[in-house]
Amino acid sequence: MSAQKKQADSEIRQAIDRENPSTVAAFEGFDGRAVFAIAVAFSAFQIWTAAFNPVSTMVVRAVHVGFLLLMTFTLFGFRQTAERRRVPWYDWLLGLTAFGVGLYHYVFEVDLIQRAGDPNTTDLIVGTIAVALVFEAARRIMGLALPIMCGVFIPYALFGRHLPFGLAHRGYDIDQVIDNLYLSTEGIYGTPTFVSASYIFLFILFGAFLERAGMIKLFNDVSLGLVGHAKGGPAKVAVISSGLMGTINGSGVANVLTTGQFTIPLMMRFGYRPAFAGAVEATASMGGQLMPPVMGAAAFIMAETIGVPYSEVAIAAAIPAILYFGSAFWMVHLEAGMRNLVGLPKDQCPSALRAVVEGWYLIMPLAALVYLLFSGFTPLFAGVIGIAATAALILGTAIVGKIGPMALRVAFWVAVGLVAAGLWKLGFRTEHLAFTMVVLLIIPCLMFKGGRETLTLVVNSIADGAKNAVGVGVACALVGVLIGMMTLTGLASSFASTIVDWSGGNLLAALVLTMIACIVLGTGLPTTANYIITASIAAPALLTMGVPLMVSHMFVFYFGIMADLTPPVALAALAASSICKADHMKIGWIATRVAMAGYVVPFMAVYDPALVLQTGDWLAVAYVFVKACLAIALWGAATIGFFWTSLPLVARAYAALTAFLFVVALPLTDEAAFVMTGMFLLWQHRRRSMPTAAAVS
C-alpha cells in the first residue's frame, strides 16, 4: 500500500471516528470482553437513571462523563493513526482514573453541597484532573482544534486583568475557575452534558436498536419500491433512504457508511459519475441531522438552550428539512434527465407495500416516539418508552416466530397487553411498566436458540449505542469549558457586540459573517460543538438585530451541519470517497451544489420566519414554501444546466438570478421573480416542444 493511500485511509478513519466511534476498534480477548462490558454497563446506567431517577442530576452528569472518558481511553489510542489492537495498561489507568473522578460527586455529594463555593484542596486537585482528562479525551477523538479553541479560555479567565485591546476583565483565581468548571453546572457538567446524559444518549441507543433490528433494510426496500424504477432511480433511492434513516439516526457520516454501502455502488452501476454518487449520498446523509423527529444531537441542546420543548424545534425544522431533501431529489432528477439515466427494471425492485407489511413492527416504536414527542411528553420519557417498546417488539417477535398458527400469535400479543394492563392497575409507573414487560419477555427467550440469538442482538445494540454516544458526549463536556468561561467573564456579550459592530448594523452582513464563522469552525469541529459555540457567540448578535430566537439558533444550527459538506474538510464527502473511490474535494464541491437548499433556506427563514413556522398565518407559510420551492427548482436548473431541456450559460445565469430574487424576500423582488419564473417556464416549454431540443435532451 502506498504512503498516499495509507494517509487517505487514515484521514477517512479519523473522519469516521468522530461520528461513529463503534467502528474504531474490535478488540479480542480480555480487552474485547472488558470494553464490551463497560459499554453495556454504561447503557444500563443511563436507562436505569432515566427510568427510575434514583440520583440527583449532578451525579448523573458526573458519572455520565466518567463513563464517556473510560470508554474514550479504551477505544482511542494516544495517537490517532496508530493501530488499535489492544488497550495498553496506561490507557486502562487513565480510563479508570477518569471513571473514579466521575464517581467523586456521587461519593461526596452531601459534602460538596455543604461547601458549595468554597472548595477544599482535594476538590481542586480532583477537578483539575477531571478537566485535563476531558481535554485529552477530546484530543484523541477530534484532534487538537476543539481542545485548543476551548483551552484558550482558561488562561483568558485567569489573566484577564492583564489583557490589552478591550479584552481585559477583573480576572479570576484558579480555585474560582476549577469551581466553575468542575463543581458547578456551568462547566464540563453544564447544559450540553445534561442534554447528552438525559436525551441524546437515549435517542442514539434507540437508533442502535432499530438499526440492529433491520430498519436499514426496511428503508432501502421501501425506497427501491417507490422510486427505484423511475428516471435516475438509484440516486432517488439514496435520497429517500437516507432521509428515512435520518428519522432514527442523527449522525451524518455514520449514515454515509451504512446506507452508502448500498446506494453509492447502485448509483454508479446505473451511470452516475462516482463523484456525483458520493456527493448525493453525503448530502442526503447529512440531512439526517435536520430531519424530524430524531434530529442531530445539537437539536436537543438547542431546545434546552432556548427553553422550548423539543417538539417545537422539530416542528420548526420540518419545512426546511422537506426543502433540503426535495432539493437533493430535484438535483438527481435533473442530472438523470441531462444524462438520460434510467432506473432499475421494475421486476428487480421490491414491493414497498410488502416491505412495510413485513417490517411493520419496526415502525411502531418510531410512531410511538413521534406521538410522545408531539403530545407534550419530555424527550427523556419518549426516549425511555421508545427503547423499551423496541426491545419488547424485538423479543416478542422472536417468541411468536416459534408459534405456528396466526390465532396463537394474536393471542400472545393480547396476553402481553393484558399483563401490561394488570400491572398498570397495580400502580406501576409507565417507565417501570415498560421495562418490567421487557424483563418478562426475556425469560421465555432464554429457553430456545432463536430467542438467545435475539437476546444477543439486543445486548449488542446496547453496546453499540454506548460506543456511538462517546464522540458527541465528550464534545459536549469539553465545550462546557468554553461556555463556563464565557459565562464567568461575560465574554459572550462582548462577542455579540463585536459582530454587530463589524456588520455595521446590516443584517445581511451579520448573517454572512455568522455563516462564515460556522463553516470555518466546522473545518475542525464536529457538528454539535460547532452549534454550541456559534449559538453562544453569534446567535445573541442576530437576536440583538431583531432575528427571532428560534430562527437565530436554527440559522447557526443549519450552517454548523453544512460545514461537514463544505470543502476543504467536508467530512461527509471524505467518508463517501472511501466507497466511491473518487477525490473527496471533488465530491465536496458537487455536494455543496446538490445541497444548495441548506445554504439558501436559512437566509430565507431569517427574512421570512414563516418558513420555520414562527407564525400562525398558514397562508404566509404556504406562500413562502412555494417561493422556496421555485427558488430551489431554478437553482437546480442553474447548477446542473438542465431543466426540461439543456440550458445554455445565459439561461443558467438567468435562472440563478431569479432564484436569488426569491431569497431577497422584498415585495418588488418577489413580483419580479414570479414574472421571470413564468417567462423561464414558457421558454422551456416552447423549447421542449421543438424537435431539435427534444433530440438534444
XYZ file of C-alpha atoms in Angstrom:
697
model
C 0.000 0.000 0.000
C 1.432 3.426 -0.979
C 2.090 6.207 1.535
C -0.621 8.357 -0.078
C -3.144 5.530 0.185
C -2.250 4.972 3.841
C -2.623 8.679 4.544
C -6.018 8.763 2.808
C -7.219 5.755 4.770
C -6.019 7.399 7.975
C -7.943 10.599 7.196
C -11.076 8.640 6.378
C -10.774 6.616 9.567
C -10.408 9.783 11.645
C -13.463 11.322 9.950
C -15.464 8.197 10.668
C -14.290 8.018 14.276
C -15.676 11.452 15.085
C -19.196 10.426 14.155
C -19.312 6.723 14.884
C -16.678 5.538 17.367
C -18.066 1.984 17.397
C -16.048 1.456 14.203
C -12.749 2.345 15.864
C -11.690 -0.980 17.305
C -12.857 -4.563 17.564
C -10.722 -5.883 20.396
C -10.415 -9.573 21.085
C -9.687 -11.487 24.260
C -9.844 -9.795 27.646
C -9.757 -6.263 26.214
C -12.668 -7.006 23.909
C -14.787 -8.501 26.668
C -13.929 -5.692 29.085
C -14.734 -2.869 26.644
C -17.967 -4.604 25.664
C -18.950 -4.992 29.332
C -18.193 -1.321 30.023
C -20.370 -0.280 27.077
C -23.259 -2.436 28.313
C -22.840 -1.080 31.857
C -22.843 2.488 30.500
C -26.137 1.930 28.685
C -27.621 0.134 31.685
C -26.717 3.084 33.921
C -28.317 5.566 31.510
C -31.521 3.529 31.197
C -31.679 2.968 34.962
C -31.313 6.661 35.810
C -33.721 7.714 33.046
C -36.458 5.254 34.017
C -36.103 5.240 37.809
C -34.402 8.615 38.566
C -32.582 7.318 41.659
C -29.876 10.013 41.938
C -29.525 13.768 41.518
C -28.890 15.368 38.136
C -25.349 16.395 39.141
C -24.445 12.788 39.921
C -25.944 11.611 36.622
C -23.867 14.158 34.698
C -20.655 13.308 36.558
C -20.983 9.530 36.171
C -22.046 10.023 32.525
C -18.811 11.902 31.840
C -16.858 9.299 33.803
C -18.204 6.527 31.569
C -17.509 8.628 28.452
C -13.879 9.133 29.445
C -13.399 5.478 30.406
C -14.705 4.387 27.004
C -12.653 7.008 25.185
C -9.360 5.915 26.734
C -10.099 2.278 25.934
C -11.354 2.843 22.384
C -8.905 5.531 21.231
C -5.127 5.404 21.356
C -2.737 8.225 22.235
C -2.001 8.604 18.524
C -4.962 8.702 16.162
C -3.133 6.916 13.347
C -1.878 4.041 15.466
C -3.372 0.579 15.053
C -5.630 -0.251 17.990
C -5.496 -3.985 18.671
C -5.382 -3.902 22.475
C -5.711 -1.437 25.340
C -2.324 -0.544 26.889
C -2.019 -0.525 30.684
C -1.614 3.245 30.833
C -4.901 3.762 28.953
C -6.636 1.469 31.420
C -5.099 3.574 34.207
C -6.285 6.822 32.629
C -9.735 5.431 31.950
C -10.250 4.040 35.443
C -8.923 7.263 36.968
C -11.402 9.238 34.888
C -14.241 6.976 35.970
C -13.183 7.349 39.606
C -13.210 11.126 39.196
C -16.731 10.810 37.803
C -17.804 8.997 40.979
C -16.444 11.815 43.177
C -19.734 13.717 43.031
C -21.643 10.559 43.964
C -19.476 9.644 46.952
C -19.120 13.179 48.364
C -22.388 14.703 47.160
C -23.548 15.960 50.569
C -20.115 17.392 51.440
C -19.862 19.198 48.099
C -23.282 20.775 48.603
C -22.362 21.952 52.117
C -19.135 23.618 50.980
C -20.510 24.946 47.683
C -18.499 27.955 46.536
C -15.633 27.146 48.930
C -13.801 24.088 47.510
C -11.075 22.445 49.548
C -7.697 21.323 48.246
C -8.902 17.815 47.361
C -11.802 19.254 45.362
C -9.411 21.435 43.376
C -6.971 18.579 42.690
C -9.729 16.214 41.551
C -11.313 18.988 39.470
C -8.018 19.787 37.758
C -7.513 16.108 36.894
C -11.073 15.872 35.557
C -10.703 18.903 33.282
C -7.317 17.681 31.988
C -8.748 14.231 31.208
C -11.675 15.760 29.308
C -9.220 17.719 27.151
C -7.114 14.630 26.450
C -10.170 12.523 25.619
C -11.405 15.156 23.157
C -7.948 15.371 21.573
C -7.924 11.627 20.991
C -11.319 11.693 19.297
C -11.332 15.015 17.432
C -7.743 16.166 17.188
C -6.320 19.434 18.510
C -8.719 22.014 17.070
C -11.512 21.871 19.633
C -9.272 21.404 22.727
C -7.154 24.398 21.707
C -10.219 26.517 20.986
C -11.723 25.728 24.386
C -8.403 25.704 26.231
C -7.500 29.330 25.474
C -10.459 30.475 27.550
C -8.929 29.152 30.771
C -5.851 31.453 30.704
C -8.184 34.196 29.476
C -10.182 33.809 32.697
C -7.049 33.593 34.854
C -5.109 36.521 33.392
C -7.923 38.722 32.134
C -6.856 41.781 34.126
C -3.575 41.936 32.177
C -5.031 41.706 28.657
C -4.979 44.601 26.150
C -7.297 45.684 23.287
C -10.512 45.867 25.287
C -10.340 42.180 26.298
C -9.499 42.886 29.921
C -11.774 41.853 32.781
C -11.387 41.538 36.550
C -9.634 38.144 36.359
C -10.288 35.031 38.447
C -8.196 32.805 40.704
C -7.538 29.162 39.891
C -9.891 27.955 42.617
C -12.736 30.019 41.111
C -12.023 28.609 37.645
C -11.932 24.975 38.819
C -15.029 25.545 40.938
C -16.824 26.819 37.843
C -15.580 24.057 35.555
C -15.929 21.015 37.826
C -18.082 21.771 40.860
C -20.891 23.736 39.225
C -23.386 23.167 36.425
C -21.671 25.798 34.252
C -18.555 23.911 33.115
C -17.969 20.341 31.980
C -21.241 19.364 33.696
C -23.187 22.191 32.074
C -26.228 22.212 29.810
C -24.599 20.295 26.908
C -23.604 17.445 29.252
C -27.053 17.498 30.863
C -28.656 17.099 27.427
C -26.171 14.381 26.458
C -26.897 12.417 29.647
C -30.659 12.962 29.587
C -31.749 12.906 25.934
C -29.029 12.366 23.375
C -27.778 9.055 24.739
C -31.280 7.562 24.788
C -32.014 8.553 21.194
C -28.669 7.212 19.970
C -29.455 3.957 21.773
C -32.932 3.930 20.227
C -31.393 4.260 16.752
C -28.892 1.482 17.506
C -31.758 -0.871 18.429
C -33.656 -0.163 15.223
C -30.562 -0.476 13.029
C -29.669 -3.865 14.532
C -33.285 -4.977 14.140
C -33.244 -4.370 10.376
C -34.509 -0.813 9.873
C -31.835 -0.075 7.251
C -33.084 -2.927 5.059
C -36.669 -1.780 5.527
C -35.849 1.777 4.461
C -33.850 0.582 1.446
C -36.620 -1.767 0.324
C -39.287 0.920 0.687
C -37.167 3.421 -1.240
C -36.431 0.933 -4.018
C -40.090 0.040 -4.285
C -41.180 3.670 -4.502
C -38.639 5.221 -6.898
C -36.110 2.551 -7.894
C -37.698 2.136 -11.343
C -38.042 5.891 -12.031
C -35.671 8.014 -14.095
C -32.412 8.153 -12.144
C -33.989 5.793 -9.632
C -30.812 4.667 -7.784
C -29.945 8.239 -6.774
C -33.522 8.917 -5.709
C -33.345 5.779 -3.600
C -30.264 7.231 -1.889
C -32.088 10.465 -1.081
C -35.204 8.777 0.288
C -33.455 6.018 2.251
C -31.023 8.483 3.832
C -33.917 10.782 4.672
C -35.726 7.902 6.335
C -32.552 6.928 8.200
C -32.447 10.488 9.460
C -35.669 9.829 11.370
C -33.802 7.445 13.691
C -30.134 8.405 13.371
C -28.800 11.941 13.630
C -25.240 11.093 12.567
C -24.370 12.218 9.054
C -21.102 10.371 8.479
C -22.488 7.194 10.066
C -25.405 7.362 7.617
C -22.975 7.617 4.692
C -21.244 4.471 5.861
C -24.472 2.486 6.314
C -26.884 3.417 3.526
C -23.980 4.492 1.315
C -22.584 0.965 1.157
C -25.735 0.063 -0.767
C -26.717 3.243 -2.616
C -23.375 4.544 -3.931
C -22.428 1.354 -5.854
C -26.033 1.175 -7.110
C -25.857 4.731 -8.478
C -22.515 4.081 -10.141
C -23.805 0.865 -11.713
C -26.616 2.789 -13.414
C -24.462 5.553 -14.900
C -23.935 8.217 -12.260
C -20.421 9.624 -12.018
C -18.600 8.308 -8.916
C -18.090 11.803 -7.520
C -21.742 12.713 -8.094
C -22.904 9.459 -6.495
C -20.754 10.150 -3.439
C -21.999 13.751 -3.283
C -25.641 12.684 -3.384
C -25.175 10.213 -0.542
C -23.147 12.701 1.517
C -25.787 15.394 1.018
C -28.705 13.140 1.866
C -26.947 11.620 4.879
C -26.031 14.990 6.394
C -29.679 15.960 6.057
C -30.485 13.297 8.628
C -29.486 15.790 11.327
C -32.182 18.143 10.025
C -34.941 15.564 9.698
C -37.524 15.301 12.483
C -38.473 13.528 14.628
C -34.977 12.401 15.767
C -32.667 15.174 14.630
C -28.996 15.587 15.406
C -27.722 15.979 18.958
C -27.474 19.747 18.513
C -31.264 19.988 18.158
C -31.761 18.644 21.695
C -29.195 21.121 23.010
C -30.967 23.909 21.115
C -34.277 23.084 22.781
C -32.680 23.161 26.232
C -30.703 26.333 25.487
C -33.626 28.440 24.289
C -36.051 26.898 26.769
C -38.657 25.360 24.467
C -39.977 21.805 24.140
C -38.019 19.667 21.695
C -41.218 19.211 19.686
C -41.172 22.934 18.836
C -37.662 22.608 17.424
C -38.728 19.560 15.388
C -41.809 21.375 14.072
C -39.749 24.428 13.128
C -37.300 22.188 11.255
C -39.993 20.292 9.308
C -40.378 22.549 6.238
C -36.625 23.276 5.893
C -35.955 19.512 6.087
C -38.540 18.836 3.366
C -36.955 21.536 1.207
C -33.471 20.141 1.814
C -34.354 16.610 0.721
C -36.625 17.929 -2.030
C -33.669 19.900 -3.353
C -31.424 16.824 -3.359
C -34.168 14.779 -5.060
C -34.632 17.501 -7.706
C -30.892 17.701 -8.372
C -30.570 13.983 -9.050
C -33.681 14.103 -11.229
C -32.117 16.858 -13.362
C -28.797 15.018 -13.542
C -30.638 11.899 -14.703
C -32.538 13.916 -17.313
C -29.381 15.524 -18.666
C -27.564 12.190 -18.942
C -30.568 10.012 -19.868
C -30.053 7.780 -16.841
C -32.685 5.102 -16.361
C -33.896 3.331 -13.250
C -33.826 -0.294 -12.250
C -36.046 -2.767 -14.077
C -39.427 -2.930 -12.384
C -39.103 -6.643 -11.676
C -35.840 -6.034 -9.759
C -37.460 -3.589 -7.347
C -39.004 -4.964 -4.173
C -42.560 -4.109 -3.265
C -42.704 -1.121 -0.900
C -46.035 -2.330 0.465
C -44.713 -5.825 1.132
C -41.642 -4.369 2.868
C -43.889 -2.333 5.167
C -46.158 -5.323 5.851
C -43.181 -7.492 6.767
C -41.433 -4.832 8.849
C -44.455 -3.102 10.394
C -43.306 -3.882 13.911
C -40.151 -1.786 13.383
C -42.259 1.246 12.516
C -44.391 1.047 15.653
C -41.707 2.217 18.146
C -40.854 5.130 15.858
C -44.546 6.032 15.596
C -44.889 5.839 19.391
C -41.825 8.051 19.804
C -43.235 10.682 17.430
C -46.596 10.606 19.210
C -44.996 11.122 22.621
C -42.687 13.916 21.453
C -45.524 15.839 19.837
C -48.008 15.216 22.650
C -46.120 17.252 25.224
C -44.069 14.491 26.854
C -40.394 15.148 27.551
C -37.707 13.687 25.276
C -36.470 11.767 28.326
C -39.801 9.987 28.752
C -40.217 9.488 24.993
C -36.721 8.013 24.693
C -37.238 5.594 27.572
C -40.559 4.349 26.196
C -39.152 4.167 22.652
C -36.245 1.968 23.767
C -38.474 -0.280 25.876
C -41.046 -0.613 23.083
C -38.358 -1.502 20.537
C -36.774 -4.109 22.810
C -40.190 -5.585 23.635
C -41.141 -5.861 19.968
C -37.828 -7.461 19.010
C -38.101 -10.013 21.811
C -41.806 -10.626 21.265
C -41.302 -11.137 17.536
C -38.663 -13.781 18.269
C -41.132 -15.579 20.551
C -44.098 -15.510 18.166
C -41.787 -16.785 15.432
C -41.879 -20.107 17.285
C -45.683 -20.099 17.449
C -47.339 -21.681 14.437
C -50.983 -20.671 13.920
C -51.805 -16.975 13.453
C -54.526 -17.220 16.092
C -51.962 -18.196 18.721
C -49.693 -15.322 17.689
C -52.539 -12.870 18.104
C -53.404 -14.469 21.435
C -49.789 -13.992 22.575
C -49.852 -10.248 21.911
C -53.275 -9.966 23.536
C -51.871 -11.728 26.594
C -48.925 -9.325 26.685
C -51.365 -6.423 26.579
C -53.486 -7.884 29.380
C -50.424 -8.387 31.587
C -49.385 -4.784 30.967
C -52.900 -3.586 31.803
C -52.843 -5.613 35.014
C -49.511 -4.115 36.089
C -50.865 -0.650 35.282
C -53.806 -1.206 37.619
C -51.388 -2.272 40.344
C -49.908 1.234 40.209
C -46.755 0.704 38.130
C -45.329 3.912 36.646
C -45.237 3.880 32.861
C -41.425 3.667 32.670
C -41.308 0.880 35.268
C -44.106 -0.971 33.499
C -42.320 -0.773 30.150
C -39.090 -2.327 31.405
C -40.942 -4.912 33.513
C -42.551 -6.128 30.294
C -39.100 -6.322 28.663
C -37.829 -8.477 31.543
C -40.875 -10.747 31.294
C -40.202 -11.250 27.580
C -36.529 -12.015 28.195
C -37.395 -15.071 30.295
C -39.010 -17.175 27.500
C -36.292 -16.051 25.054
C -33.718 -17.771 27.245
C -35.398 -21.121 26.605
C -34.777 -21.591 22.871
C -31.918 -20.999 20.455
C -33.541 -18.297 18.321
C -34.534 -16.428 21.475
C -30.983 -16.490 22.793
C -29.744 -15.147 19.456
C -32.265 -12.326 19.742
C -31.031 -11.542 23.244
C -27.502 -11.349 21.818
C -28.767 -8.844 19.231
C -30.335 -6.747 21.993
C -27.154 -6.748 24.081
C -25.035 -5.853 21.022
C -27.411 -2.961 20.318
C -26.945 -1.751 23.885
C -23.155 -1.806 23.441
C -23.337 -0.083 20.039
C -25.450 2.718 21.479
C -22.924 3.390 24.222
C -19.996 3.454 21.784
C -21.804 5.738 19.343
C -22.575 8.226 22.130
C -18.918 8.745 23.031
C -17.975 11.334 20.404
C -20.970 13.591 20.995
C -20.786 13.250 24.776
C -17.097 14.165 25.052
C -17.618 17.143 22.739
C -20.475 18.332 24.993
C -18.279 18.063 28.098
C -15.373 19.930 26.537
C -17.476 22.723 25.052
C -18.803 23.227 28.575
C -15.359 24.651 29.373
C -15.832 27.355 26.750
C -19.379 28.145 27.881
C -18.368 28.194 31.549
C -15.502 30.611 30.971
C -17.562 32.850 28.704
C -20.303 32.983 31.343
C -17.799 33.682 34.121
C -16.049 36.507 32.254
C -19.025 37.962 30.364
C -17.250 37.438 27.061
C -20.364 36.247 25.189
C -21.992 39.673 25.260
C -18.738 41.243 24.039
C -18.634 38.881 21.048
C -22.226 39.728 20.179
C -21.433 43.442 20.254
C -18.376 42.855 18.051
C -20.400 41.047 15.379
C -22.966 43.854 15.375
C -20.174 46.433 15.058
C -18.386 44.556 12.241
C -21.620 44.242 10.293
C -22.311 47.955 10.667
C -25.820 47.089 11.828
C -26.569 45.442 8.463
C -28.466 42.185 8.957
C -27.270 40.557 5.721
C -23.641 41.315 6.617
C -24.165 39.826 10.089
C -25.719 36.699 8.575
C -22.831 36.276 6.142
C -20.284 36.727 8.950
C -22.126 34.160 11.056
C -22.311 31.722 8.140
C -18.560 32.063 7.516
C -17.827 31.545 11.216
C -19.937 28.378 11.309
C -18.275 26.921 8.211
C -14.753 27.836 9.346
C -15.364 26.326 12.780
C -16.777 23.254 11.077
C -13.441 22.524 9.431
C -12.132 21.321 12.774
C -15.162 20.674 14.945
C -17.994 18.141 14.981
C -21.490 19.476 14.344
C -22.596 19.530 17.982
C -19.585 21.509 19.203
C -19.900 23.863 16.233
C -23.512 24.634 17.098
C -22.839 25.160 20.819
C -20.004 27.613 20.155
C -21.742 29.624 17.456
C -25.015 29.621 19.418
C -23.093 31.103 22.355
C -21.304 33.722 20.269
C -23.235 34.560 17.102
C -26.885 33.788 17.889
C -27.087 36.549 20.545
C -25.875 39.053 17.932
C -28.619 38.021 15.499
C -31.143 38.243 18.328
C -29.939 41.785 19.063
C -30.585 42.676 15.421
C -34.206 41.578 15.639
C -33.986 37.965 14.416
C -36.437 35.770 16.403
C -34.834 33.462 18.965
C -35.762 30.192 17.237
C -34.704 31.492 13.826
C -31.321 32.752 15.021
C -30.465 29.408 16.594
C -31.808 27.480 13.603
C -29.557 29.590 11.361
C -26.347 28.598 13.165
C -27.614 25.013 13.525
C -28.006 24.685 9.762
C -24.619 26.098 8.878
C -22.934 24.014 11.551
C -24.245 20.981 9.685
C -23.425 22.356 6.229
C -19.805 22.732 7.325
C -19.444 18.954 7.079
C -20.297 19.192 3.381
C -18.220 22.263 2.598
C -14.601 21.875 1.415
C -11.779 21.822 2.313
C -12.551 19.259 5.060
C -16.073 18.079 4.078
C -16.162 15.083 6.422
C -19.262 13.542 4.846
C -17.601 13.739 1.430
C -14.457 12.175 2.905
C -16.491 9.230 4.185
C -18.250 8.863 0.804
C -14.915 8.882 -1.016
C -13.952 5.668 0.781
C -16.863 3.958 -1.004
C -16.989 5.593 -4.446
C -13.164 5.919 -4.774
C -13.366 9.497 -6.057
C -11.483 12.574 -4.883
C -13.134 13.845 -1.720
C -12.634 17.515 -2.665
C -14.465 16.951 -5.927
C -17.257 15.191 -4.024
C -17.413 18.108 -1.598
C -17.796 20.760 -4.296
C -20.546 18.781 -6.021
C -22.254 18.228 -2.663
C -22.337 21.977 -1.989
C -24.324 22.408 -5.215
C -26.630 19.461 -4.561
C -27.272 20.729 -1.019
C -27.813 24.338 -2.003
C -31.120 24.401 -0.121
C -29.093 24.017 3.067
C -27.282 27.262 2.262
C -30.292 29.218 0.985
C -33.150 28.190 3.294
C -31.576 29.651 6.491
C -31.355 33.090 4.854
C -34.948 32.818 3.639
C -36.052 31.844 7.160
C -34.419 34.934 8.651
C -36.160 37.267 6.229
C -39.447 35.357 6.460
C -39.780 33.347 9.710
C -42.943 31.716 8.362
C -40.587 29.208 6.729
C -39.826 27.787 10.185
C -43.467 28.071 11.254
C -42.930 31.088 13.521
C -46.350 32.442 12.607
C -49.954 31.372 12.894
C -50.754 32.590 9.381
C -50.842 29.416 7.281
C -51.323 31.457 4.118
C -47.964 33.114 4.773
C -46.417 29.682 5.353
C -47.828 28.377 2.065
C -46.606 31.471 0.224
C -43.012 31.247 1.470
C -42.984 27.487 0.880
C -43.980 27.974 -2.769
C -41.309 30.657 -3.136
C -38.677 28.366 -1.652
C -39.677 25.512 -3.965
C -39.421 27.749 -7.016
C -36.055 29.112 -5.878
C -34.719 25.583 -5.378
C -36.078 24.448 -8.759
C -34.406 27.355 -10.516
C -31.156 26.967 -8.629
C -31.087 23.287 -9.541
C -31.522 24.177 -13.200
C -28.709 26.714 -12.985
C -26.405 24.267 -11.216
C -26.995 21.185 -13.366
C -27.540 23.042 -16.640
C -30.787 21.242 -17.397
C -34.491 21.794 -16.759
C -36.864 20.353 -19.330
C -34.066 20.771 -21.865
C -30.368 21.577 -21.624
C -29.612 25.190 -20.681
C -27.040 27.498 -22.270
C -24.861 29.600 -19.976
C -27.040 32.699 -20.292
C -30.169 30.742 -19.296
C -28.363 29.303 -16.280
C -27.365 32.784 -15.137
C -30.971 33.954 -15.645
C -32.283 31.068 -13.525
C -29.744 31.777 -10.768
C -30.693 35.480 -10.708
C -34.380 34.620 -10.474
C -33.724 32.248 -7.598
C -31.738 34.964 -5.799
C -34.644 37.405 -6.129
C -36.901 34.918 -4.338
C -34.409 34.750 -1.465
C -34.218 38.539 -1.004
C -37.895 38.447 0.015
C -38.944 42.018 -0.777
C -42.369 42.624 -2.375
C -40.816 44.088 -5.512
C -38.264 41.296 -5.868
C -40.952 38.652 -5.309
C -43.097 40.111 -8.084
C -40.133 40.324 -10.436
C -39.104 36.745 -9.574
C -42.583 35.360 -10.283
C -42.686 37.120 -13.669
C -39.186 35.923 -14.553
C -40.092 32.371 -13.492
C -43.152 32.414 -15.725
C -41.037 33.595 -18.671
C -38.448 30.892 -17.979
C -41.072 28.140 -17.836
C -42.720 29.402 -21.023
C -39.369 29.451 -22.829
C -38.537 25.934 -21.613
C -41.967 24.657 -22.646
C -41.588 26.053 -26.150
C -38.034 24.759 -26.420
C -39.078 21.291 -25.278
C -41.771 21.253 -27.962
C -39.152 21.800 -30.667
C -37.932 18.546 -32.293
C -34.279 19.570 -32.137
C -34.490 20.384 -28.448
C -36.158 17.100 -27.748
C -33.386 15.302 -29.544
C -30.745 17.178 -27.568
C -32.429 16.442 -24.244
